[in-house]
XYZ file of C-alpha atoms in Angstrom:
568
model
C -20.916 -13.074 16.222
C -22.101 -11.889 19.604
C -18.642 -10.593 20.461
C -18.455 -8.769 17.110
C -21.526 -6.753 18.129
C -19.959 -5.997 21.511
C -16.677 -4.765 20.013
C -18.632 -2.852 17.363
C -20.539 -0.900 19.984
C -17.395 -0.388 22.088
C -15.420 0.815 19.049
C -18.270 3.176 18.181
C -18.173 4.604 21.696
C -14.409 5.024 21.331
C -14.930 7.028 18.140
C -17.555 9.179 19.874
C -15.185 9.786 22.786
C -12.349 10.877 20.496
C -14.565 13.133 18.389
C -16.200 14.843 21.356
C -12.901 15.282 23.197
C -11.388 17.037 20.207
C -14.500 19.159 19.760
C -14.511 20.472 23.317
C -10.760 21.121 23.354
C -11.071 22.932 19.997
C -13.907 25.098 21.359
C -11.688 26.046 24.280
C -8.839 26.951 21.943
C -11.159 28.928 19.650
C -12.329 30.978 22.615
C -8.703 31.861 23.306
C -8.245 32.736 19.626
C -11.051 35.279 19.778
C -9.637 36.838 22.918
C -5.911 36.735 22.171
C -5.713 36.994 18.380
C -5.114 34.227 15.813
C -1.423 34.777 15.159
C -0.477 34.182 18.768
C -2.649 31.116 19.224
C -1.751 29.444 15.938
C 1.890 29.647 16.951
C 1.624 28.375 20.532
C -1.458 26.119 20.558
C -0.100 23.050 18.674
C 3.123 23.157 20.694
C 1.115 23.186 23.920
C -1.031 20.246 22.763
C 1.983 18.133 21.805
C 3.662 19.077 25.108
C 0.655 17.779 27.051
C 0.715 14.623 24.944
C 4.391 14.003 25.677
C 3.862 14.635 29.403
C 0.935 12.209 29.493
C 2.917 9.471 27.734
C 6.148 9.922 29.685
C 4.963 10.663 33.210
C 1.411 9.321 33.494
C 1.119 6.400 31.078
C 4.866 5.562 31.180
C 4.499 3.455 28.025
C 4.861 4.397 24.363
C 1.714 5.061 22.327
C 2.638 3.845 18.879
C 1.078 4.956 15.605
C -2.371 3.425 15.322
C -2.668 1.287 12.196
C 1.019 0.201 11.974
C 0.709 -0.912 15.610
C -2.339 -3.008 14.716
C -0.501 -4.611 11.776
C 2.516 -5.330 14.009
C 0.276 -6.939 16.638
C -1.144 -9.242 13.981
C 2.213 -10.280 12.558
C 4.393 -10.526 15.663
C 2.245 -10.461 18.824
C -0.450 -13.002 17.863
C -3.045 -10.249 17.856
C -2.257 -9.106 21.400
C -2.476 -5.340 21.996
C -1.761 -3.807 25.399
C -4.744 -2.780 27.504
C -3.680 0.851 27.788
C -4.311 1.269 24.057
C -8.032 1.109 24.796
C -7.794 4.628 26.252
C -4.315 6.050 25.672
C -4.884 6.779 21.971
C -8.079 8.653 22.853
C -6.322 10.952 25.319
C -3.169 11.598 23.283
C -4.898 12.161 19.934
C -7.490 14.455 21.525
C -4.721 16.595 22.998
C -2.715 16.613 19.759
C -5.562 17.380 17.349
C -7.678 19.486 19.711
C -4.859 21.975 20.128
C -4.210 22.143 16.378
C -1.830 19.320 15.496
C -2.036 18.795 11.751
C -3.130 15.150 11.875
C -6.361 13.154 11.893
C -8.243 10.943 14.325
C -8.764 7.832 12.243
C -5.552 5.991 13.167
C -6.044 6.444 16.942
C -9.690 5.414 16.574
C -8.700 2.214 14.780
C -5.988 1.578 17.401
C -8.572 2.001 20.170
C -11.051 -0.326 18.486
C -8.393 -2.936 17.716
C -7.190 -2.863 21.336
C -10.778 -3.438 22.483
C -11.181 -6.354 20.057
C -7.845 -7.885 21.067
C -8.497 -7.682 24.798
C -12.065 -8.955 24.514
C -10.672 -11.931 22.605
C -8.064 -12.565 25.285
C -10.692 -12.220 28.023
C -12.698 -15.036 26.451
C -9.533 -17.055 25.739
C -10.057 -17.182 21.993
C -7.419 -18.693 19.737
C -5.188 -16.698 17.399
C -7.483 -17.071 14.392
C -10.514 -15.899 16.376
C -8.629 -12.985 17.935
C -7.443 -11.952 14.472
C -11.031 -11.943 13.217
C -12.247 -9.994 16.257
C -9.419 -7.476 15.873
C -10.331 -7.021 12.211
C -14.002 -6.557 13.137
C -13.056 -3.910 15.710
C -10.864 -2.077 13.179
C -13.690 -2.089 10.637
C -16.099 -0.874 13.318
C -13.804 1.980 14.356
C -13.377 3.152 10.772
C -17.131 2.840 10.166
C -17.941 4.877 13.268
C -15.446 7.713 12.814
C -16.442 8.238 9.165
C -20.056 7.019 9.415
C -19.111 4.798 6.495
C -20.140 1.147 7.102
C -19.133 -0.209 3.686
C -15.776 1.589 3.701
C -15.058 0.214 7.180
C -15.474 -3.364 5.981
C -13.398 -2.758 2.844
C -10.699 -1.122 4.991
C -10.462 -4.228 7.194
C -10.169 -6.477 4.153
C -7.707 -4.317 2.231
C -5.528 -2.584 4.837
C -5.779 -4.823 7.924
C -5.430 -7.808 5.544
C -8.432 -9.678 6.897
C -9.574 -12.496 4.597
C -12.987 -12.305 2.988
C -14.494 -15.648 4.003
C -17.976 -16.750 4.992
C -16.658 -17.093 8.532
C -15.533 -13.460 8.584
C -18.166 -11.621 6.586
C -21.100 -11.933 9.031
C -19.123 -10.741 12.105
C -17.691 -7.907 9.987
C -21.154 -6.799 8.944
C -22.442 -6.971 12.507
C -19.492 -5.041 13.946
C -19.639 -2.343 11.282
C -23.411 -1.917 11.544
C -23.425 -1.741 15.346
C -20.569 0.792 15.324
C -22.318 3.061 12.809
C -25.586 2.877 14.753
C -23.679 3.887 17.891
C -22.122 6.789 15.997
C -25.543 7.836 14.654
C -26.979 7.766 18.158
C -24.451 10.238 19.537
C -23.348 12.236 16.490
C -26.342 12.206 14.165
C -26.888 10.554 10.791
C -25.612 13.263 8.471
C -22.656 12.370 6.250
C -19.245 13.708 7.180
C -18.780 15.758 4.011
C -22.207 16.769 2.680
C -21.950 17.288 -1.070
C -24.761 18.283 -3.382
C -23.665 16.907 -6.748
C -25.217 19.013 -9.477
C -23.103 17.758 -12.386
C -22.822 14.029 -12.973
C -20.137 12.219 -14.945
C -19.951 12.938 -18.663
C -17.738 11.149 -21.198
C -15.978 14.394 -22.124
C -14.406 14.403 -18.650
C -12.943 10.892 -18.896
C -9.461 11.970 -20.005
C -9.305 14.564 -17.231
C -10.154 11.954 -14.570
C -7.384 9.740 -15.967
C -4.913 12.629 -15.748
C -6.149 13.376 -12.216
C -5.414 9.754 -11.296
C -1.832 10.128 -12.506
C -1.416 13.440 -10.663
C -2.838 12.130 -7.370
C -0.574 9.096 -7.736
C 2.491 11.342 -7.916
C 1.195 13.452 -5.013
C 0.846 10.185 -3.054
C 4.480 9.344 -3.850
C 5.473 12.824 -2.657
C 3.423 12.324 0.517
C 5.080 8.978 1.303
C 8.649 10.051 0.597
C 8.382 13.351 2.526
C 6.714 11.591 5.449
C 9.460 8.965 5.666
C 12.219 11.547 5.209
C 10.976 13.799 8.015
C 10.399 10.745 10.200
C 14.072 9.799 9.803
C 15.176 13.349 10.654
C 13.280 13.320 13.945
C 14.478 9.809 14.805
C 18.043 11.122 14.690
C 17.173 13.568 17.485
C 17.895 11.553 20.616
C 16.149 13.799 23.137
C 12.365 14.116 23.274
C 12.725 17.736 24.398
C 14.717 18.546 21.254
C 12.095 16.954 19.028
C 9.342 18.849 20.844
C 10.999 22.266 20.640
C 12.185 21.946 17.042
C 8.959 20.381 15.817
C 6.697 22.709 17.780
C 8.481 25.801 16.476
C 8.414 24.604 12.858
C 4.741 23.673 13.085
C 3.886 27.034 14.624
C 5.591 28.889 11.782
C 3.762 26.818 9.153
C 0.382 27.417 10.808
C 1.077 31.137 11.128
C 1.575 31.527 7.373
C -0.980 28.870 6.373
C -3.804 28.726 8.954
C -5.646 26.182 6.790
C -3.126 23.545 7.958
C -4.466 23.841 11.498
C -6.016 20.677 13.006
C -7.848 17.981 11.060
C -8.889 20.400 8.337
C -12.451 19.127 7.902
C -13.819 22.651 7.440
C -11.241 23.295 4.731
C -12.133 20.031 3.004
C -15.816 20.980 2.973
C -14.886 24.380 1.556
C -12.837 22.724 -1.188
C -15.690 20.332 -1.947
C -17.903 23.330 -2.611
C -15.386 24.506 -5.233
C -14.189 27.412 -3.090
C -10.431 28.077 -2.669
C -10.766 31.345 -0.735
C -9.453 29.725 2.473
C -5.884 30.121 1.217
C -6.232 33.887 1.747
C -7.056 33.627 5.462
C -3.571 34.924 6.169
C -3.678 38.721 5.850
C -0.310 38.738 4.071
C -1.972 37.165 1.015
C -5.420 38.764 1.157
C -4.602 41.497 -1.373
C -3.442 38.970 -3.966
C -6.621 36.952 -4.352
C -7.620 38.585 -7.628
C -4.644 37.087 -9.501
C -5.361 33.439 -10.324
C -1.673 32.430 -10.763
C -1.157 33.472 -7.125
C -4.055 31.210 -6.173
C -2.329 28.333 -7.950
C 0.990 28.954 -6.193
C -0.609 29.262 -2.765
C -2.670 26.108 -3.252
C 0.443 24.221 -4.315
C 2.153 25.417 -1.144
C -0.817 24.412 1.018
C -0.879 20.941 -0.559
C 2.885 20.525 -0.297
C 3.168 21.799 3.277
C 0.278 19.706 4.630
C 2.328 16.522 4.689
C 5.225 18.484 6.195
C 2.972 19.779 8.992
C 1.611 16.256 9.552
C 5.067 14.691 9.685
C 6.341 17.373 12.062
C 3.353 16.791 14.340
C 4.210 13.105 14.530
C 7.949 13.682 14.811
C 7.668 16.122 17.699
C 5.623 13.678 19.788
C 2.021 14.102 18.657
C -0.403 11.212 18.129
C -2.898 11.030 15.266
C -3.692 9.566 11.868
C -2.960 10.314 8.221
C -6.442 9.824 6.767
C -7.527 13.433 7.351
C -4.303 14.960 5.940
C -4.633 12.663 2.920
C -8.253 13.726 2.351
C -7.183 17.356 2.760
C -4.460 17.063 0.136
C -6.678 15.033 -2.193
C -9.557 17.521 -2.129
C -7.236 20.431 -2.785
C -5.341 18.578 -5.512
C -8.587 17.832 -7.347
C -9.805 21.398 -6.859
C -6.516 22.873 -8.105
C -6.472 20.583 -11.156
C -9.978 21.610 -12.222
C -9.285 25.264 -11.403
C -6.176 25.366 -13.622
C -7.922 23.504 -16.457
C -10.802 25.971 -16.364
C -8.520 29.020 -16.213
C -6.495 27.817 -19.164
C -9.701 27.203 -21.067
C -9.398 23.473 -21.834
C -12.843 22.435 -20.644
C -15.545 23.506 -18.194
C -14.762 21.052 -15.387
C -16.783 20.791 -12.170
C -14.339 21.896 -9.474
C -16.610 20.353 -6.866
C -16.580 16.928 -8.535
C -12.843 16.898 -9.107
C -12.187 17.863 -5.481
C -14.301 14.912 -4.374
C -12.685 12.433 -6.759
C -9.244 13.779 -5.866
C -9.795 12.634 -2.278
C -10.430 9.083 -3.458
C -7.375 9.175 -5.675
C -5.025 10.260 -2.928
C -6.395 7.761 -0.392
C -5.860 5.005 -2.967
C -2.284 6.160 -3.617
C -1.103 6.936 -0.085
C -2.677 3.896 1.575
C -2.189 1.776 -1.558
C -5.791 0.711 -1.050
C -7.906 1.603 -4.096
C -11.111 -0.023 -2.855
C -10.882 1.815 0.463
C -10.427 5.099 -1.378
C -13.369 4.329 -3.651
C -15.907 3.299 -1.016
C -14.725 5.737 1.647
C -15.297 8.807 -0.504
C -18.614 7.477 -1.814
C -19.715 6.757 1.786
C -18.560 9.929 3.547
C -19.877 12.289 0.880
C -22.897 10.419 -0.366
C -21.337 10.891 -3.795
C -22.314 7.592 -5.404
C -23.241 9.459 -8.575
C -19.491 9.754 -9.225
C -18.717 6.092 -8.599
C -17.294 5.506 -12.092
C -14.800 8.421 -12.081
C -13.865 7.448 -8.532
C -13.043 3.949 -9.784
C -10.954 5.282 -12.665
C -9.006 7.847 -10.660
C -8.447 5.571 -7.633
C -7.181 2.704 -9.776
C -4.790 4.848 -11.807
C -3.528 6.647 -8.700
C -2.844 3.328 -6.972
C -1.006 1.950 -10.000
C 1.065 5.136 -10.341
C 2.037 5.259 -6.653
C 2.797 1.523 -6.547
C 5.188 1.934 -9.464
C 7.398 4.282 -7.431
C 6.768 3.298 -3.796
C 6.495 -0.402 -3.002
C 4.850 -0.027 0.416
C 2.552 2.513 2.024
C 3.414 4.694 5.018
C 1.619 2.116 7.175
C 3.577 -0.885 5.986
C 7.069 0.272 5.000
C 8.719 -0.564 8.338
C 7.003 -3.942 8.676
C 7.848 -4.838 5.082
C 11.501 -3.877 5.599
C 11.653 -6.207 8.640
C 9.730 -8.961 6.780
C 6.929 -8.702 9.335
C 4.128 -7.595 7.026
C 1.104 -9.829 6.512
C -0.511 -9.958 3.088
C -3.348 -11.936 1.515
C -0.767 -14.477 0.295
C -1.330 -17.547 2.527
C 2.245 -18.786 2.031
C 3.688 -15.426 3.000
C 1.386 -15.181 6.035
C 2.491 -18.579 7.268
C 6.179 -17.759 6.767
C 5.735 -14.458 8.629
C 3.793 -15.817 11.584
C 5.680 -19.053 12.176
C 8.408 -19.038 14.838
C 11.585 -20.900 13.873
C 12.540 -21.450 17.542
C 9.582 -23.821 17.906
C 11.015 -26.051 15.175
C 14.408 -26.640 16.798
C 15.219 -30.310 17.461
C 17.662 -31.019 20.272
C 17.855 -34.844 20.164
C 21.209 -34.830 18.363
C 23.995 -36.527 20.330
C 26.790 -34.075 21.153
C 30.499 -34.770 21.362
C 33.427 -32.747 22.738
C 36.078 -31.404 20.319
C 38.790 -33.025 22.496
C 37.147 -36.474 22.423
C 38.783 -39.386 20.625
C 37.360 -41.438 17.777
C 36.643 -44.249 20.251
C 34.457 -41.898 22.290
C 32.632 -40.878 19.125
C 31.992 -44.549 18.229
C 30.315 -45.075 21.623
C 28.094 -42.039 20.977
C 27.267 -43.317 17.478
C 26.236 -46.723 18.832
C 23.485 -45.134 20.940
C 22.417 -42.307 18.592
C 19.446 -42.352 16.234
C 20.557 -39.340 14.118
C 23.351 -39.141 11.554
C 24.675 -35.711 12.607
C 26.846 -35.088 15.656
C 27.416 -31.485 16.798
C 30.854 -30.876 18.294
C 30.226 -28.719 21.374
C 32.505 -27.667 24.239
C 31.636 -27.345 27.946
C 30.305 -23.795 27.417
C 27.886 -24.895 24.729
C 29.850 -23.283 21.885
C 29.680 -25.056 18.547
C 33.094 -26.002 17.132
C 31.884 -28.041 14.196
C 29.913 -31.087 13.104
C 30.626 -34.696 12.277
C 28.535 -36.425 9.625
C 28.030 -40.187 9.629
C 28.982 -40.403 5.971
C 32.342 -38.772 6.716
C 33.433 -41.318 9.321
C 31.895 -44.500 7.899
C 35.268 -45.699 6.577
C 37.143 -45.303 9.878
C 34.697 -46.270 12.646
C 35.454 -49.958 12.053
C 39.209 -49.466 12.521
C 39.898 -49.927 16.252
C 43.533 -49.038 15.805
C 42.483 -45.433 15.176
C 40.222 -45.124 18.229
C 42.959 -43.725 20.504
C 44.861 -41.648 17.964
C 42.276 -39.741 15.908
C 40.596 -36.815 17.627
C 37.124 -35.505 16.849
C 38.438 -32.023 16.112
C 40.560 -33.512 13.312
C 37.563 -34.949 11.448
C 34.866 -32.304 12.148
C 33.827 -29.500 9.826
C 32.068 -26.181 10.384
C 28.622 -26.030 8.750
C 28.456 -23.699 5.780
C 24.776 -23.013 6.276
C 23.167 -22.102 9.599
C 20.583 -19.693 10.984
C 20.050 -17.804 14.228
C 16.887 -17.945 16.372
C 16.105 -14.369 15.283
C 15.845 -15.325 11.624
C 12.437 -15.659 10.017
C 10.776 -18.727 8.581
C 11.289 -17.166 5.177
C 15.056 -17.085 5.849
C 14.935 -20.755 6.829
C 13.078 -21.783 3.672
C 15.559 -19.835 1.553
C 18.415 -21.585 3.392
C 16.955 -25.012 2.620
C 16.478 -24.018 -1.034
C 19.976 -22.643 -1.441
C 21.858 -25.366 0.440
C 19.940 -28.499 -0.556
C 20.545 -29.794 2.998
C 18.037 -31.784 5.058
C 19.115 -30.244 8.382
C 20.143 -26.691 9.200
C 22.057 -25.849 12.383
C 20.693 -23.160 14.713
C 23.454 -21.093 16.299
C 23.028 -18.120 18.614
C 26.225 -16.038 18.773
C 28.331 -19.162 18.400
C 26.280 -21.212 20.867
C 24.739 -24.450 19.636
C 20.944 -24.676 20.047
C 19.992 -27.592 17.797
C 18.944 -28.394 14.255
C 15.851 -27.815 12.149
C 15.023 -30.571 9.712
C 13.361 -29.974 6.354
C 10.687 -32.594 7.130
C 9.862 -30.977 10.489
C 9.653 -27.499 8.950
C 7.402 -28.683 6.102
C 5.064 -30.563 8.466
C 4.804 -27.572 10.789
C 4.085 -25.301 7.821
C 1.255 -27.510 6.547
C -0.281 -27.783 10.002
C -0.092 -24.010 10.501
C -1.816 -23.285 7.172
C -4.601 -25.751 8.006
C -5.073 -24.318 11.492
C -5.029 -20.704 10.280
C -7.516 -21.523 7.526
C -9.850 -23.194 9.998
C -9.590 -26.647 8.399
C -9.256 -28.207 11.852
């Protein structure tokens, strides 16, 4: 509990550092805008920021800075909660450069990565076990989210829903302490005002219920669009082998997008606040469109383009080498989706909808769909806007958006890679155990080996001293040629006349079922289920390593579940 307060304060300071760094860099860039003209700066500024980020990573840090929240999830599933020390500062520097110069991403992912790295390394410093480090890492992630958004409840829900921390009596008190200390730290340096101040003048009325349901469906489909476009552009940039190519192509594309749609510049918090006031005039900041603002169909088209291109700008920022998060782009798209929906409904004459309210609820819907975390979307929007008067429509829209997105996209942008590699932790205890357990630690090597050129008499001598019923046939280089089972030779081992004539290679067989040391525990369990065998051979590129017995695997599984659950 004491350490949870420490990591809470440290995570809060990390959030303050990121926010202030971006602010001062943005002020510098804005000064250049006023002196040089917006068109020039919008084109060159993001490219320059990403260039500085790439230089810092390649020549100063000399280590990759991975995407924030996926990196945290990977550390939990495959690195026993260990996160490298440089992540305590590298995400601050790289995200500040990316976002400060206009990269179309957010700061939440890097803030969570910074907090998680602090929690992980504090746990390692005090030599905590895996379960304790996991809890401390979850507390730090909750604290970082609480501090950056000034949203203590949302931070805790985020740790439970996205970081997959279990809600137990052991975890809840440290989570509360970490979140509270982080928010107090944020208040101390950045004030107590909410991130998106909203003055709700129209509360929920039953006549709007159907429209909030439709908004949930729409934000769910926008979330599917977000995820698929993000993954598609990610694959395009991964095919570019050279970092310089990714930087030039991505920087040029991002510059063009920002030139035509200046609202895509940076985090977009000012645009979100404008949308939350029910004002869509920001889409006419580009002089090319300023004369068209009196035609509402043009407003609809331009808003659709802004919503659609936001995820493109975000993905390009990441693909070209920038570092950031997807929370802010998701909030941006959600606010504008809700605003556009209400705007169109009002123009058509269906009903007098509150554009302000629908913009706010749209943010919750898109967070729920993109992150596949409905509770996070619900509490985050209520926290950051103070909009608890709209809690019921937030619940409805977030739930429907999540269900819609989940129907078309199985995993979120955070978890798709881990899920594809079977490395994703969930709240399913069985699945967690199968993901975290290492099959190499279950290998038994006390099986007596025999050469393929040995005679039956040699095998009988080995059998007389062995305590297992399986005999791997292995050559001098350790390569597995086959196996001999006791049941297969029972009828000939008592015939001395065969001892000098029958060779081992004539009576061995190659196992039909085997695994490699790189396979997962889930693969092993499936192998036992499919084969019905009591022992499975472990072979690495033809080389014999040993066997894993069903009894040993089951015992290790039970012990792991007990240890992870804190039963002993």
